[in-house]
Coordinates of C-alpha atoms in Angstrom, one line a residue:
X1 CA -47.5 17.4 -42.3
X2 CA -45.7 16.2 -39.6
X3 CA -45.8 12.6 -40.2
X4 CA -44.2 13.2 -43.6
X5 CA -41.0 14.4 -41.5
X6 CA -39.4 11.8 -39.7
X7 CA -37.2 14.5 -37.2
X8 CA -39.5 16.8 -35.5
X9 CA -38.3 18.4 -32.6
X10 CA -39.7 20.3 -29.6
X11 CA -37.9 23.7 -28.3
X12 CA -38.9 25.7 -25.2
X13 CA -37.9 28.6 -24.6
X14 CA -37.7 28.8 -29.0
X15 CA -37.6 33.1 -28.5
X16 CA -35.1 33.2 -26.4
X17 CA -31.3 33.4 -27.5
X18 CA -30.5 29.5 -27.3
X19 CA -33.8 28.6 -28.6
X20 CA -33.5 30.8 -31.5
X21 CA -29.9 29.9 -32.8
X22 CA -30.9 25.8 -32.1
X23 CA -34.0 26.5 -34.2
X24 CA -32.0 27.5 -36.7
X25 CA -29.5 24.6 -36.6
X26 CA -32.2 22.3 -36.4
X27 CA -33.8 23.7 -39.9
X28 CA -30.5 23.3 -41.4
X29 CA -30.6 19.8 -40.6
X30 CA -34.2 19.1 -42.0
X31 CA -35.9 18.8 -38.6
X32 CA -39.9 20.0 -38.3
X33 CA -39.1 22.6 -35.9
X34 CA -42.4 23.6 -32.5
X35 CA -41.6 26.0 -30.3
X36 CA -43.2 26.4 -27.1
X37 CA -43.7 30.0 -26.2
X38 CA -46.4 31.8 -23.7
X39 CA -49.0 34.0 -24.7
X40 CA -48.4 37.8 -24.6
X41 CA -50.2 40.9 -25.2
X42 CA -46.9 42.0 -27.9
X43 CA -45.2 38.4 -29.2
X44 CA -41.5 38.6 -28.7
X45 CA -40.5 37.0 -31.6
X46 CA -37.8 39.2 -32.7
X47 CA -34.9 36.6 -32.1
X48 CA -36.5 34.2 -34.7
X49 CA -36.6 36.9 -37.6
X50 CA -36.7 35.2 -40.7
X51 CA -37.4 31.4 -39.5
X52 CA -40.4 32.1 -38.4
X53 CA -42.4 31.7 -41.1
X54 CA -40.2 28.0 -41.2
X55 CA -41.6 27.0 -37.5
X56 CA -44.7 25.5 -35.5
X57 CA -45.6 28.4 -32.3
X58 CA -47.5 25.8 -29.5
X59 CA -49.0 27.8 -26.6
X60 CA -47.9 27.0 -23.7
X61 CA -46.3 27.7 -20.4
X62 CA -44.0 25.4 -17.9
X63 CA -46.1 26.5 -15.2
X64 CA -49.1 24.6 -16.5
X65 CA -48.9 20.7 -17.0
X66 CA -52.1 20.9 -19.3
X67 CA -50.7 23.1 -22.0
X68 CA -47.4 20.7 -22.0
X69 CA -49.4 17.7 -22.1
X70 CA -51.2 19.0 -25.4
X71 CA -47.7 20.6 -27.3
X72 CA -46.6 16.9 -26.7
X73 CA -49.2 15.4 -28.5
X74 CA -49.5 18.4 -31.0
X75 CA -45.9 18.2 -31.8
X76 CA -44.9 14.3 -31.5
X77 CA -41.5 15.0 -31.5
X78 CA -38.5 12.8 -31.5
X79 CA -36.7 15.5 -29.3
X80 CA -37.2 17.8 -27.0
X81 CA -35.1 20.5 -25.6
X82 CA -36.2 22.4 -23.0
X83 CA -34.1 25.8 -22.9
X84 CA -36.9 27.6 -20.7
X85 CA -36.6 28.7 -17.4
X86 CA -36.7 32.0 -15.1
X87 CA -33.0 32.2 -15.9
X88 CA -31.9 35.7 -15.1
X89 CA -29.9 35.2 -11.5
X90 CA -30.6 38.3 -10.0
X91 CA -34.0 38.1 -10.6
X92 CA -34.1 34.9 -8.6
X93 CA -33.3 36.6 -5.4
X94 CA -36.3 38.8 -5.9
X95 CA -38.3 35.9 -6.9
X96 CA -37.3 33.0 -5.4
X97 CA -40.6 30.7 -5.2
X98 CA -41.3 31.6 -9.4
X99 CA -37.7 30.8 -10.4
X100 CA -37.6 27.2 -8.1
X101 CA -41.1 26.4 -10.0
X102 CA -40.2 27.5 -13.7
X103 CA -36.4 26.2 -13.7
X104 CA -36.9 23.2 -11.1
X105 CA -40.6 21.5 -10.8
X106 CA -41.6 22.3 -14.6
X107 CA -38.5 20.1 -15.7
X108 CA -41.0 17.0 -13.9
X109 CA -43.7 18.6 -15.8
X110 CA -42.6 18.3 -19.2
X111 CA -40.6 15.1 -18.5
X112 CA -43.6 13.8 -17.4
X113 CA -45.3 15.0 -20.4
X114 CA -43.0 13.4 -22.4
X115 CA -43.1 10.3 -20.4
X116 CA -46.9 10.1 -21.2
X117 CA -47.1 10.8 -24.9
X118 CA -43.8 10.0 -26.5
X119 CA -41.6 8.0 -24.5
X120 CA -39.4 7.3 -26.9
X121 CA -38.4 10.9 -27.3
X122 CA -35.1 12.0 -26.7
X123 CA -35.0 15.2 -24.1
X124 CA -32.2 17.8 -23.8
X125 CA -32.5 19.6 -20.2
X126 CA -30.1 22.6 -20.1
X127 CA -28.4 22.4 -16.8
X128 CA -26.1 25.3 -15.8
X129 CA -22.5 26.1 -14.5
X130 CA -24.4 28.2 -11.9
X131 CA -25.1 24.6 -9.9
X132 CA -21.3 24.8 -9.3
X133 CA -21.8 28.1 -7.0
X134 CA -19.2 27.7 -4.4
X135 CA -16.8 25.2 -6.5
X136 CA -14.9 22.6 -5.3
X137 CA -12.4 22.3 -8.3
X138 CA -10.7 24.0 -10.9
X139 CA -11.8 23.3 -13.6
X140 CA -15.5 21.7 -13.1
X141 CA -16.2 18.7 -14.9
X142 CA -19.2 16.6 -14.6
X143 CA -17.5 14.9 -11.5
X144 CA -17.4 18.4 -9.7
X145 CA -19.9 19.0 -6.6
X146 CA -22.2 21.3 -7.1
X147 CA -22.9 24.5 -4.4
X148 CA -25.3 26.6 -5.8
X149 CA -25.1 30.3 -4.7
X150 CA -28.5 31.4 -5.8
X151 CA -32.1 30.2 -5.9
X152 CA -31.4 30.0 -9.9
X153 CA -28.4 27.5 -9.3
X154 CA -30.6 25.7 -6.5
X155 CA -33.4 25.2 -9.1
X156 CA -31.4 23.9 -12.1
X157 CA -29.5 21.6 -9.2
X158 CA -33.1 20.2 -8.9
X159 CA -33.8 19.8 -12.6
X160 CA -30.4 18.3 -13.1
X161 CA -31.5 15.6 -10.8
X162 CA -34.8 15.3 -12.2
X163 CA -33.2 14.4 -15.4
X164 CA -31.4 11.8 -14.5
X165 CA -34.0 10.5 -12.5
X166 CA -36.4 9.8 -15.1
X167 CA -33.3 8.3 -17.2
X168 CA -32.7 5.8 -14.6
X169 CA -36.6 4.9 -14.0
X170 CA -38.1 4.9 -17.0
X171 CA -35.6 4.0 -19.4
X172 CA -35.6 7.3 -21.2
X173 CA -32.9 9.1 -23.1
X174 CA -32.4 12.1 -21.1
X175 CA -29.1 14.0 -21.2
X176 CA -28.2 17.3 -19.3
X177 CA -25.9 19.9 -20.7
X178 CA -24.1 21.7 -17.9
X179 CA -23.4 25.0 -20.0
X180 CA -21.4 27.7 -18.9
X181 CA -21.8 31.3 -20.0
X182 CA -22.5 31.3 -23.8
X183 CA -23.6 34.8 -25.3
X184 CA -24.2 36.4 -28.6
X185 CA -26.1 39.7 -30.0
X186 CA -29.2 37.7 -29.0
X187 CA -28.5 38.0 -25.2
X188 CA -31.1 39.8 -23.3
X189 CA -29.8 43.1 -22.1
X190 CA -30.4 42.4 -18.2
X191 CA -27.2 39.8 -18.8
X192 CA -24.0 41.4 -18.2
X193 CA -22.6 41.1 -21.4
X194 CA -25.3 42.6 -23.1
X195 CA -25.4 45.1 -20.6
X196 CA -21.9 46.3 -21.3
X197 CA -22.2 46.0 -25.2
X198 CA -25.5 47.7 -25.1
X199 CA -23.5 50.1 -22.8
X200 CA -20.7 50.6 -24.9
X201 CA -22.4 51.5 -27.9
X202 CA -24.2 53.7 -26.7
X203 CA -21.4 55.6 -25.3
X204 CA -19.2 55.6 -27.7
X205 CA -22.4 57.1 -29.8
X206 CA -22.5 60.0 -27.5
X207 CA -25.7 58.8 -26.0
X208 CA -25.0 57.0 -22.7
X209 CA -22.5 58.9 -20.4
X210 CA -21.2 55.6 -18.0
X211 CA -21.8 52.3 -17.8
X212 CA -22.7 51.1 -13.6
X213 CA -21.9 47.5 -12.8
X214 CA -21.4 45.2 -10.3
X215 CA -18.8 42.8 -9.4
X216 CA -15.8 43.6 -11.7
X217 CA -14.1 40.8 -10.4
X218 CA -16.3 37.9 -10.6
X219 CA -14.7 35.2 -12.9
X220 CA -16.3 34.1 -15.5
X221 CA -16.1 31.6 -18.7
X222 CA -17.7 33.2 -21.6
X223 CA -18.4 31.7 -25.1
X224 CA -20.3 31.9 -28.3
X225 CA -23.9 30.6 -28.3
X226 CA -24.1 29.5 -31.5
X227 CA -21.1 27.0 -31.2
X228 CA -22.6 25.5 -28.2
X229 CA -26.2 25.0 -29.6
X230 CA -24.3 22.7 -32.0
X231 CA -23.1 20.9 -28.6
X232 CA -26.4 20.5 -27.4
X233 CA -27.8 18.9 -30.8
X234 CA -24.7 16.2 -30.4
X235 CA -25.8 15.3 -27.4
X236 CA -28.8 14.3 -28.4
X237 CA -27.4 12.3 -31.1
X238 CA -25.5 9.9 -29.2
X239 CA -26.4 6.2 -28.9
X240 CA -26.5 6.4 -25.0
X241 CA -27.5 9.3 -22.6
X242 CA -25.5 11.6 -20.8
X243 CA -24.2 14.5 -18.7
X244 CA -22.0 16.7 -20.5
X245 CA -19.8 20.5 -19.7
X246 CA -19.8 22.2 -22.3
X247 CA -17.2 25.5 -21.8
X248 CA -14.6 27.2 -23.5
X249 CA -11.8 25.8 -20.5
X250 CA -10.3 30.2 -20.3
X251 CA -12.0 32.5 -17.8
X252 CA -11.8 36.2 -17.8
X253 CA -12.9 38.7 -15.0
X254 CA -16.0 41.5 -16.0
X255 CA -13.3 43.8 -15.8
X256 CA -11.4 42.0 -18.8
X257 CA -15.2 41.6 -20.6
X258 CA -15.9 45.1 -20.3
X259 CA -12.1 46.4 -21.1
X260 CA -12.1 44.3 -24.3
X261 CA -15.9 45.6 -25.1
X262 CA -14.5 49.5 -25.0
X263 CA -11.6 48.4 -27.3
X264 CA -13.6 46.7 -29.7
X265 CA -15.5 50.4 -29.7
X266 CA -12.2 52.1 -29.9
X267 CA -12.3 53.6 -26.9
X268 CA -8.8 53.3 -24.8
X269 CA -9.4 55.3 -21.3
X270 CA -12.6 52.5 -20.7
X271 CA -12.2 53.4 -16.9
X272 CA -13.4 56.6 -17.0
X273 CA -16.6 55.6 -18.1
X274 CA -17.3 53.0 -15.7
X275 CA -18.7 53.3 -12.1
X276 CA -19.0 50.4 -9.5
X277 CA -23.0 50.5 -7.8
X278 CA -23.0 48.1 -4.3
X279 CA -26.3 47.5 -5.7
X280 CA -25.7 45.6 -8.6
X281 CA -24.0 42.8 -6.4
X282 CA -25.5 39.4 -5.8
X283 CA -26.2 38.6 -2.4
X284 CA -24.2 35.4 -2.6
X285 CA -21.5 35.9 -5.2
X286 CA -20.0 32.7 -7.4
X287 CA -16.2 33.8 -7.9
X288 CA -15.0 31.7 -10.4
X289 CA -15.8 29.3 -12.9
X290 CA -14.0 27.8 -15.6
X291 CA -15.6 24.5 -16.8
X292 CA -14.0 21.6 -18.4
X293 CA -15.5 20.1 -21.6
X294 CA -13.3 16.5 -21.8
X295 CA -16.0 14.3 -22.2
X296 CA -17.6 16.3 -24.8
X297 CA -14.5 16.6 -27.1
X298 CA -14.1 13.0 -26.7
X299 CA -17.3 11.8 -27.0
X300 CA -18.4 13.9 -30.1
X301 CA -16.0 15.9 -30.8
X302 CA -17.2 19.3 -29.4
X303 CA -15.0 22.3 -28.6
X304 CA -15.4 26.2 -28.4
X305 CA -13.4 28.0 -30.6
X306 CA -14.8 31.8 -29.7
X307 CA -13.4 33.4 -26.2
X308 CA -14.2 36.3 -24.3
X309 CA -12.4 38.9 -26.4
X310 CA -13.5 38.0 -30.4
X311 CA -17.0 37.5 -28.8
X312 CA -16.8 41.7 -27.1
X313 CA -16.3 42.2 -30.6
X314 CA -18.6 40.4 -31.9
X315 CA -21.2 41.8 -29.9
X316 CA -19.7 45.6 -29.9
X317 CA -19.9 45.5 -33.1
X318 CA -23.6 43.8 -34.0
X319 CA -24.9 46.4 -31.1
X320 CA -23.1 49.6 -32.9
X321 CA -24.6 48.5 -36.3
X322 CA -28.2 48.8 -34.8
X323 CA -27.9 51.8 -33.0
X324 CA -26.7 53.2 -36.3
X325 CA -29.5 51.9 -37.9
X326 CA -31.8 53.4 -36.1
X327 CA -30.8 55.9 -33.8
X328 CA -33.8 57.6 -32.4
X329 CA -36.2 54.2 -31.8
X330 CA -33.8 51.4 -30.8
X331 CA -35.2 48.9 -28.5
X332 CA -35.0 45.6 -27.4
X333 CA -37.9 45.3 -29.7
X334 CA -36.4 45.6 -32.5
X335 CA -34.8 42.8 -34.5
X336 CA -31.7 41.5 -32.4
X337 CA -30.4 39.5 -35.0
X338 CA -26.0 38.9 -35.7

């Protein structure tokens, strides 16, 4: 079968929300879609919902070369776009040493992979805003420092690099997308947005009396997943191999994220409802980001069109729907689909 297809394409991280919406995309545009997931005792497939069916499932994990090695040769794909990683930041605090091997030294492993059985392949590595950390500029751009803040942002630093270095040894077409925030009704719920959405609803069902956060006045730029999953396929399109920012250009503080979630539930008085928890902080705090996505535009004509407040109602409103649908079993479990 797959050497009937001429596109095939490799996804990590496939179950997650990126993977899920570029598996999607890539069916639309006739690819032979494999997605690299790990084994588990209850398959989290739920993001995929009715694709799945349309897909190849390789096991495999970053953490072990072998398994890579084999969903290379397995899948033979003409791209590969590694979206996995240990990717929630506060869990890479906790878990420091996991997080530098799953985001950082398994980007060598599956570039190496690659490198081994199809060297021609063109690979995606999803970089993240989070390298910026401490910033140096306003806006970033791909010229921008980076000062990561976290052992998340130090890892994908590390990946980033790795990238480019097996660009520039071997020849390869690798590209990194720095991404800044990009969320959807697919987010896991430990993300803040989802948190707050989840929260929301849930309050204004009667069933959740307050939503407890963090830093209200971190500043963050937020946009729609979907929209830059088509930004990530262009990339991989282009003649030559790159580095691009893909970001809306607009940040908005939590406070503005969860103000415009409670209006998008109808709920006016949104303060009452929320209480500020120490405990939720991050050790090292990134204040602001707002990213810059020039060379994107120009080069293939990328741009975000959803901000921060159509995509709190976006979300308000897809988490409301479920927890009308089912109001005495809703779980994360359950089909998180737009």
């Amino acid at each position: 079968m797959a050497g009937s297809v001429e596109k095939r394409a490799l996804v990590t991280g496939i179950t997650g929300q990126d993977g899920s919406y570029l598996a999607e995309l890539l069916l639309r545009k006739g690819y032979e879609v494999y997605g690299l997931a790990r084994r588990l005792s209850v398959p989290n497939y739920h993001n995929l919902g009715a694709i799945l069916d349309r897909i190849h499932i390789l096991e495999g994990d970053l953490a072990d070369g072998p398994s890579l090695h084999r969903a290379i040769v397995e899948s033979q794909p003409t791209e590969v776009y590694n979206l996995a990683a240990q990717s929630f930041v506060h869990t890479s605090f906790r878990q420091p040493i996991v997080t530098a091997d799953l985001t950082g030294v398994a980007v060598f492993r599956l570039l190496e992979a690659v490198r081994t059985h199809a060297p021609h392949a063109r690979f995606y590595q999803a970089s993240s805003s989070e390298m910026f950390g401490k910033v140096k500029a306003d806006p970033q751009d791909e010229e921008t420092p980076f000062h990561p803040r976290s052992p998340y942002g130090v890892a994908k630093v590390m990946g980033y690099y790795g990238a480019i270095n097996y660009r520039e040894s071997y020849g390869m077409h690798v590209s990194n997308g720095i991404l800044f925030n990009h969320e959807s009704p697919r987010r896991g719920s430990e993300f803040v947005t989802r948190k707050v959405t989840l929260g929301v609803a849930r309050i204004a069902a009667g069933s959740q009396r307050e939503l407890v956060m963090g830093n209200l006045d971190a500043l963050r730029d937020w946009g729609y997943a979907p929209e830059y999953m088509e930004g990530v396929w262009s990339m991989l399109q282009q003649k030559e191999p790159g580095d691009y920012v893909q970001a809306t250009g607009v940040s908005y503080s939590v406070r503005d994220f969860v103000r415009f979630a409670f209006e998008a539930a109808g709920i006016a008085d949104w303060e009452r409802h929320v209480r500020v928890d120490a405990r939720f902080e991050r050790p090292a705090e990134v204040g602001a980001l707002r990213g810059d996505s020039s060379k994107a535009h120009k080069a293939f004509g990328w741009k975000a069109n959803t901000l921060a407040p159509e995509l709190a109602r976006i979300m308000v409103k897809a988490d409301t729907e479920r927890l009308q649908d089912s109001p005495h079993d809703w779980t994360e479990t359950r089909p998180l689909m737009p």
